[in-house]
């Protein structure tokens, strides 16, 4: 039986890769001042950053409607395919739970996976699943290997503007205003799919140094297998972090891109995300 991969619009992978491997997308949406745009269909990550620059813009994100998942699953399974559906962390969005609900409403076989990640953290899992499907591994084995992959991955988010976190209710107004005055850059880490602030730096350089130090602890005796740096209109900051990681770990093959609006809505312009996958010692 043919197996087809379904995901959402937040992996930051190039559209050419998704098209080449027949990965079907159920997109999230963003709302700008009351007007809704389908992520990556009606608005790109790069274009969206212009709205982040103006603090007066009312920006919101929305998960895909249940019906869109049901339609996608029905269309694929009615053609005889088995579906593997993987989505951004359930700790950041209700998308995964909606996908699970939809999978229970169709007759065909649909396996839904919580990536516990976003951007290239989700993207690297998609790339591996594509490979494992091509190798003919069973769906059960693929799910096990995805969980192993998640344990060998770390994702950092450096907040660009605290105002967006305040508006999203993710940080207190007093704490946010103080951080803005001091130009503090909070560093968050995805821990079991939930974003937790673990550090604050005053400068981009200090932030890059912290990331390299923390990554060294994460890697231990291991090596970087894949690494990505994504940004919300923060290319200079991206280059500083990239240079520091390259210098520290002798690794230079980075994936880079503008990050998904689903992240940048809450982090604001000037943010970056760093995803590192280490070699798995089996």
CSV table of N, CA and C in Angstrom, one decimal, residues 41-164:
chain,number,residue,atom,x,y,z
A,41,UNK,N,0.3,30.0,1.4
A,41,UNK,CA,-0.5,30.0,0.1
A,41,UNK,C,-0.8,31.4,-0.3
A,42,UNK,N,-1.3,32.2,0.7
A,42,UNK,CA,-1.7,33.5,0.4
A,42,UNK,C,-0.7,34.6,1.0
A,43,UNK,N,0.2,34.1,1.8
A,43,UNK,CA,1.3,35.0,2.3
A,43,UNK,C,2.5,34.1,2.6
A,44,UNK,N,3.7,34.7,2.3
A,44,UNK,CA,4.9,33.9,2.6
A,44,UNK,C,5.5,34.4,3.9
A,45,UNK,N,6.4,33.6,4.4
A,45,UNK,CA,7.1,34.0,5.7
A,45,UNK,C,7.9,35.3,5.5
A,46,UNK,N,8.5,35.5,4.4
A,46,UNK,CA,9.3,36.7,4.1
A,46,UNK,C,8.4,37.9,4.1
A,47,UNK,N,7.3,37.8,3.3
A,47,UNK,CA,6.3,38.9,3.2
A,47,UNK,C,5.7,39.3,4.6
A,48,UNK,N,5.5,38.3,5.4
A,48,UNK,CA,4.8,38.5,6.7
A,48,UNK,C,5.6,39.4,7.6
A,49,UNK,N,7.0,39.3,7.5
A,49,UNK,CA,7.8,40.0,8.4
A,49,UNK,C,7.5,41.6,8.3
A,50,UNK,N,7.0,42.1,7.2
A,50,UNK,CA,6.8,43.5,7.1
A,50,UNK,C,5.7,43.9,8.1
A,51,UNK,N,4.7,43.0,8.3
A,51,UNK,CA,3.7,43.3,9.3
A,51,UNK,C,4.2,43.3,10.7
A,52,UNK,N,5.2,42.6,11.0
A,52,UNK,CA,5.8,42.5,12.3
A,52,UNK,C,6.5,43.8,12.7
A,53,UNK,N,6.9,44.5,11.7
A,53,UNK,CA,7.7,45.8,12.0
A,53,UNK,C,6.8,46.8,12.7
A,54,UNK,N,5.5,46.8,12.4
A,54,UNK,CA,4.6,47.8,13.0
A,54,UNK,C,3.9,47.2,14.2
A,55,UNK,N,4.2,47.7,15.4
A,55,UNK,CA,3.7,47.2,16.6
A,55,UNK,C,2.2,47.4,16.7
A,56,UNK,N,1.6,48.3,15.9
A,56,UNK,CA,0.2,48.6,16.0
A,56,UNK,C,-0.6,47.5,15.2
A,57,UNK,N,0.0,46.7,14.4
A,57,UNK,CA,-0.7,45.7,13.7
A,57,UNK,C,-1.2,44.6,14.7
A,58,UNK,N,-2.5,44.2,14.5
A,58,UNK,CA,-3.1,43.2,15.3
A,58,UNK,C,-2.9,41.8,14.6
A,59,UNK,N,-2.0,41.0,15.1
A,59,UNK,CA,-1.6,39.8,14.4
A,59,UNK,C,-2.0,38.6,15.3
A,60,UNK,N,-2.6,37.6,14.6
A,60,UNK,CA,-3.0,36.4,15.3
A,60,UNK,C,-2.8,35.2,14.4
A,61,UNK,N,-2.7,34.0,15.0
A,61,UNK,CA,-2.5,32.7,14.2
A,61,UNK,C,-3.7,31.8,14.5
A,62,UNK,N,-4.0,31.0,13.5
A,62,UNK,CA,-5.1,30.0,13.7
A,62,UNK,C,-4.7,28.7,13.1
A,63,UNK,N,-5.1,27.6,13.8
A,63,UNK,CA,-4.9,26.3,13.4
A,63,UNK,C,-5.8,25.9,12.2
A,64,UNK,N,-5.5,24.9,11.4
A,64,UNK,CA,-6.3,24.5,10.3
A,64,UNK,C,-7.7,24.1,10.8
A,65,UNK,N,-8.8,24.3,10.0
A,65,UNK,CA,-10.1,23.8,10.4
A,65,UNK,C,-10.1,22.3,10.3
A,66,UNK,N,-11.0,21.7,11.1
A,66,UNK,CA,-11.1,20.2,11.2
A,66,UNK,C,-11.5,19.7,9.8
A,67,UNK,N,-12.4,20.4,9.1
A,67,UNK,CA,-12.8,20.0,7.8
A,67,UNK,C,-11.7,19.8,6.7
A,68,UNK,N,-10.7,20.7,6.8
A,68,UNK,CA,-9.6,20.6,5.9
A,68,UNK,C,-8.8,19.3,6.1
A,69,UNK,N,-8.6,18.9,7.3
A,69,UNK,CA,-8.0,17.6,7.6
A,69,UNK,C,-8.8,16.5,7.1
A,70,UNK,N,-10.1,16.5,7.4
A,70,UNK,CA,-11.0,15.4,7.0
A,70,UNK,C,-11.0,15.2,5.5
A,71,UNK,N,-11.1,16.3,4.8
A,71,UNK,CA,-11.1,16.3,3.3
A,71,UNK,C,-9.8,15.7,2.8
A,72,UNK,N,-8.7,16.1,3.4
A,72,UNK,CA,-7.3,15.6,2.9
A,72,UNK,C,-7.2,14.1,3.2
A,73,UNK,N,-7.5,13.7,4.4
A,73,UNK,CA,-7.4,12.3,4.7
A,73,UNK,C,-8.3,11.4,3.9
A,74,UNK,N,-9.6,11.9,3.7
A,74,UNK,CA,-10.5,11.1,2.9
A,74,UNK,C,-10.1,11.0,1.5
A,75,UNK,N,-9.6,12.1,0.9
A,75,UNK,CA,-9.2,12.0,-0.5
A,75,UNK,C,-8.0,11.1,-0.7
A,76,UNK,N,-7.1,11.0,0.2
A,76,UNK,CA,-5.9,10.2,0.1
A,76,UNK,C,-6.2,8.7,0.4
A,77,UNK,N,-7.0,8.5,1.4
A,77,UNK,CA,-7.3,7.1,1.8
A,77,UNK,C,-8.3,6.4,0.8
A,78,UNK,N,-9.2,7.2,0.3
A,78,UNK,CA,-10.1,6.7,-0.7
A,78,UNK,C,-9.4,6.2,-2.0
A,79,UNK,N,-8.2,6.7,-2.2
A,79,UNK,CA,-7.4,6.3,-3.4
A,79,UNK,C,-6.6,5.1,-3.0
A,80,UNK,N,-6.7,4.6,-1.8
A,80,UNK,CA,-6.0,3.4,-1.3
A,80,UNK,C,-4.7,3.7,-0.6
A,81,UNK,N,-4.4,4.9,-0.3
A,81,UNK,CA,-3.2,5.2,0.4
A,81,UNK,C,-3.3,5.1,1.9
A,82,UNK,N,-2.2,4.8,2.6
A,82,UNK,CA,-2.1,5.0,4.0
A,82,UNK,C,-1.5,6.3,4.3
A,83,UNK,N,-1.9,7.0,5.3
A,83,UNK,CA,-1.5,8.4,5.6
A,83,UNK,C,-0.6,8.4,6.9
A,84,UNK,N,0.5,9.0,6.9
A,84,UNK,CA,1.3,9.4,8.1
A,84,UNK,C,1.2,10.9,8.1
A,85,UNK,N,0.7,11.4,9.2
A,85,UNK,CA,0.5,12.9,9.4
A,85,UNK,C,1.2,13.4,10.6
A,86,UNK,N,2.2,14.3,10.3
A,86,UNK,CA,3.0,14.8,11.4
A,86,UNK,C,2.9,16.4,11.5
A,87,UNK,N,2.8,16.9,12.7
A,87,UNK,CA,2.5,18.3,12.9
A,87,UNK,C,3.3,19.0,14.0
A,88,UNK,N,3.2,20.3,13.9
A,88,UNK,CA,3.9,21.1,14.9
A,88,UNK,C,3.5,20.7,16.4
A,89,UNK,N,4.3,21.0,17.3
A,89,UNK,CA,4.1,20.6,18.7
A,89,UNK,C,2.7,20.9,19.2
A,90,UNK,N,2.2,19.9,19.9
A,90,UNK,CA,0.9,20.1,20.6
A,90,UNK,C,1.0,21.1,21.7
A,91,UNK,N,2.2,21.3,22.2
A,91,UNK,CA,2.4,22.3,23.2
A,91,UNK,C,2.3,23.8,22.7
A,92,UNK,N,2.3,23.9,21.4
A,92,UNK,CA,2.3,25.3,20.8
A,92,UNK,C,1.0,25.6,20.0
A,93,UNK,N,0.3,24.5,19.7
A,93,UNK,CA,-0.9,24.7,18.8
A,93,UNK,C,-1.8,23.5,19.0
A,94,UNK,N,-3.1,23.7,18.7
A,94,UNK,CA,-4.1,22.6,18.7
A,94,UNK,C,-4.1,21.8,17.5
A,95,UNK,N,-3.2,22.1,16.5
A,95,UNK,CA,-3.2,21.4,15.2
A,95,UNK,C,-3.1,19.9,15.3
A,96,UNK,N,-2.3,19.4,16.2
A,96,UNK,CA,-2.1,18.0,16.3
A,96,UNK,C,-3.4,17.3,16.8
A,97,UNK,N,-4.0,17.9,17.8
A,97,UNK,CA,-5.3,17.3,18.3
A,97,UNK,C,-6.4,17.4,17.3
A,98,UNK,N,-6.4,18.4,16.5
A,98,UNK,CA,-7.4,18.5,15.4
A,98,UNK,C,-7.2,17.4,14.4
A,99,UNK,N,-5.9,17.1,14.1
A,99,UNK,CA,-5.5,16.1,13.1
A,99,UNK,C,-5.9,14.7,13.7
A,100,UNK,N,-5.7,14.5,15.0
A,100,UNK,CA,-6.1,13.2,15.6
A,100,UNK,C,-7.6,13.1,15.5
A,101,UNK,N,-8.4,14.1,15.8
A,101,UNK,CA,-9.8,14.1,15.7
A,101,UNK,C,-10.3,13.7,14.3
A,102,UNK,N,-9.7,14.4,13.3
A,102,UNK,CA,-10.0,14.1,11.9
A,102,UNK,C,-9.7,12.7,11.5
A,103,UNK,N,-8.6,12.1,12.0
A,103,UNK,CA,-8.2,10.8,11.7
A,103,UNK,C,-9.2,9.8,12.1
A,104,UNK,N,-9.9,10.1,13.2
A,104,UNK,CA,-10.9,9.2,13.8
A,104,UNK,C,-12.2,9.2,13.0
A,105,UNK,N,-12.3,10.2,12.1
A,105,UNK,CA,-13.6,10.4,11.3
A,105,UNK,C,-13.5,9.8,9.9
A,106,UNK,N,-12.4,9.2,9.5
A,106,UNK,CA,-12.3,8.6,8.2
A,106,UNK,C,-12.1,7.1,8.3
A,107,UNK,N,-12.4,6.4,7.3
A,107,UNK,CA,-12.3,4.9,7.3
A,107,UNK,C,-10.9,4.4,7.1
A,108,UNK,N,-10.1,5.1,6.3
A,108,UNK,CA,-8.7,4.6,6.0
A,108,UNK,C,-7.8,4.7,7.2
A,109,UNK,N,-6.6,4.2,7.0
A,109,UNK,CA,-5.5,4.2,8.0
A,109,UNK,C,-4.8,5.5,8.0
A,110,UNK,N,-4.9,6.2,9.1
A,110,UNK,CA,-4.1,7.5,9.3
A,110,UNK,C,-3.4,7.4,10.6
A,111,UNK,N,-2.1,7.6,10.6
A,111,UNK,CA,-1.3,7.7,11.8
A,111,UNK,C,-0.8,9.1,12.0
A,112,UNK,N,-1.2,9.7,13.2
A,112,UNK,CA,-0.9,11.1,13.5
A,112,UNK,C,0.3,11.2,14.5
A,113,UNK,N,1.3,12.0,14.2
A,113,UNK,CA,2.5,12.1,15.1
A,113,UNK,C,2.6,13.5,15.6
A,114,UNK,N,2.9,13.7,16.8
A,114,UNK,CA,3.2,15.0,17.4
A,114,UNK,C,4.7,15.2,17.3
A,115,UNK,N,5.1,16.1,16.5
A,115,UNK,CA,6.6,16.3,16.3
A,115,UNK,C,7.3,16.9,17.5
A,116,UNK,N,6.5,17.5,18.4
A,116,UNK,CA,7.0,18.2,19.6
A,116,UNK,C,8.0,19.2,19.2
A,117,UNK,N,7.8,19.8,18.0
A,117,UNK,CA,8.8,20.8,17.5
A,117,UNK,C,8.1,21.7,16.5
A,118,UNK,N,8.9,22.5,15.8
A,118,UNK,CA,8.4,23.4,14.8
A,118,UNK,C,9.5,23.8,13.9
A,119,UNK,N,9.3,24.5,12.9
A,119,UNK,CA,10.3,24.9,11.9
A,119,UNK,C,11.1,23.7,11.5
A,120,UNK,N,12.5,23.8,11.4
A,120,UNK,CA,13.2,22.6,10.9
A,120,UNK,C,13.2,21.5,11.9
A,121,UNK,N,12.8,21.7,13.2
A,121,UNK,CA,12.7,20.6,14.1
A,121,UNK,C,11.6,19.6,13.5
A,122,UNK,N,10.5,20.2,13.0
A,122,UNK,CA,9.5,19.4,12.3
A,122,UNK,C,10.1,19.0,10.9
A,123,UNK,N,10.8,19.9,10.2
A,123,UNK,CA,11.3,19.6,8.9
A,123,UNK,C,12.2,18.5,8.8
A,124,UNK,N,13.1,18.3,9.8
A,124,UNK,CA,14.1,17.2,9.8
A,124,UNK,C,13.3,15.9,10.0
A,125,UNK,N,12.3,15.9,10.8
A,125,UNK,CA,11.5,14.7,11.0
A,125,UNK,C,10.8,14.3,9.7
A,126,UNK,N,10.3,15.3,9.0
A,126,UNK,CA,9.6,15.0,7.7
A,126,UNK,C,10.6,14.4,6.7
A,127,UNK,N,11.8,15.0,6.6
A,127,UNK,CA,12.9,14.5,5.7
A,127,UNK,C,13.2,13.0,6.0
A,128,UNK,N,13.3,12.7,7.3
A,128,UNK,CA,13.6,11.3,7.7
A,128,UNK,C,12.5,10.4,7.4
A,129,UNK,N,11.2,10.8,7.6
A,129,UNK,CA,10.1,9.9,7.4
A,129,UNK,C,10.0,9.6,5.9
A,130,UNK,N,10.3,10.6,5.0
A,130,UNK,CA,10.3,10.4,3.6
A,130,UNK,C,11.3,9.3,3.2
A,131,UNK,N,12.5,9.4,3.8
A,131,UNK,CA,13.5,8.4,3.6
A,131,UNK,C,13.1,7.1,4.0
A,132,UNK,N,12.5,7.0,5.2
A,132,UNK,CA,12.1,5.7,5.8
A,132,UNK,C,11.0,5.0,5.0
A,133,UNK,N,10.1,5.9,4.5
A,133,UNK,CA,9.0,5.3,3.6
A,133,UNK,C,9.7,4.7,2.4
A,134,UNK,N,10.6,5.4,1.8
A,134,UNK,CA,11.3,4.9,0.6
A,134,UNK,C,12.1,3.7,0.9
A,135,UNK,N,12.6,3.5,2.1
A,135,UNK,CA,13.3,2.3,2.4
A,135,UNK,C,12.4,1.1,2.8
A,136,UNK,N,11.1,1.4,2.9
A,136,UNK,CA,10.1,0.4,3.1
A,136,UNK,C,9.9,0.0,4.5
A,137,UNK,N,10.3,0.8,5.5
A,137,UNK,CA,10.1,0.5,6.9
A,137,UNK,C,8.6,0.5,7.2
A,138,UNK,N,8.2,-0.3,8.2
A,138,UNK,CA,6.8,-0.3,8.6
A,138,UNK,C,6.5,1.0,9.3
A,139,UNK,N,5.2,1.3,9.3
A,139,UNK,CA,4.8,2.6,9.9
A,139,UNK,C,5.1,2.6,11.4
A,140,UNK,N,4.9,1.4,12.1
A,140,UNK,CA,5.2,1.3,13.5
A,140,UNK,C,6.7,1.6,13.8
A,141,UNK,N,7.6,1.1,12.9
A,141,UNK,CA,9.0,1.3,13.1
A,141,UNK,C,9.3,2.8,12.8
A,142,UNK,N,8.7,3.4,11.9
A,142,UNK,CA,8.9,4.8,11.6
A,142,UNK,C,8.5,5.6,12.8
A,143,UNK,N,7.4,5.3,13.4
A,143,UNK,CA,7.0,6.1,14.6
A,143,UNK,C,8.0,6.0,15.7
A,144,UNK,N,8.5,4.8,15.9
A,144,UNK,CA,9.6,4.6,17.0
A,144,UNK,C,10.8,5.4,16.6
A,145,UNK,N,11.2,5.4,15.4
A,145,UNK,CA,12.4,6.1,14.9
A,145,UNK,C,12.2,7.6,15.0
A,146,UNK,N,11.0,8.1,14.8
A,146,UNK,CA,10.7,9.5,15.0
A,146,UNK,C,10.9,9.9,16.4
A,147,UNK,N,10.5,9.1,17.3
A,147,UNK,CA,10.6,9.4,18.8
A,147,UNK,C,12.1,9.4,19.2
A,148,UNK,N,12.9,8.5,18.6
A,148,UNK,CA,14.4,8.6,18.8
A,148,UNK,C,15.0,9.8,18.3
A,149,UNK,N,14.5,10.2,17.1
A,149,UNK,CA,15.0,11.5,16.5
A,149,UNK,C,14.7,12.7,17.4
A,150,UNK,N,13.5,12.7,17.9
A,150,UNK,CA,13.1,13.8,18.8
A,150,UNK,C,14.1,14.0,20.0
A,151,UNK,N,14.5,12.8,20.5
A,151,UNK,CA,15.4,12.8,21.7
A,151,UNK,C,16.8,13.3,21.3
A,152,UNK,N,17.1,13.4,20.0
A,152,UNK,CA,18.5,13.8,19.6
A,152,UNK,C,18.4,15.2,18.9
A,153,UNK,N,17.4,16.0,19.3
A,153,UNK,CA,17.2,17.3,18.7
A,153,UNK,C,17.0,18.4,19.7
A,154,UNK,N,17.5,19.5,19.5
A,154,UNK,CA,17.3,20.7,20.4
A,154,UNK,C,16.9,21.9,19.6
A,155,UNK,N,15.9,22.6,20.0
A,155,UNK,CA,15.5,23.8,19.3
A,155,UNK,C,15.5,25.0,20.3
A,156,UNK,N,16.1,26.1,19.8
A,156,UNK,CA,16.2,27.3,20.6
A,156,UNK,C,15.4,28.4,19.8
A,157,UNK,N,14.7,29.3,20.6
A,157,UNK,CA,14.1,30.5,20.0
A,157,UNK,C,14.6,31.7,20.8
A,158,UNK,N,15.2,32.6,20.0
A,158,UNK,CA,15.6,33.9,20.7
A,158,UNK,C,14.6,34.9,20.3
A,159,UNK,N,13.9,35.5,21.3
A,159,UNK,CA,12.8,36.4,21.1
A,159,UNK,C,13.3,37.7,20.5
A,160,UNK,N,12.6,38.2,19.5
A,160,UNK,CA,13.0,39.5,18.9
A,160,UNK,C,12.4,40.7,19.6
A,161,UNK,N,11.1,40.6,19.8
A,161,UNK,CA,10.4,41.8,20.5
A,161,UNK,C,9.5,41.2,21.5
A,162,UNK,N,9.7,41.6,22.8
A,162,UNK,CA,8.8,41.1,23.9
A,162,UNK,C,7.4,41.5,23.8
A,163,UNK,N,7.2,42.6,23.0
A,163,UNK,CA,5.8,43.1,22.9
A,163,UNK,C,4.8,42.1,22.4
A,164,UNK,N,5.3,41.3,21.4
A,164,UNK,CA,4.5,40.2,20.8
A,164,UNK,C,4.1,39.2,21.8
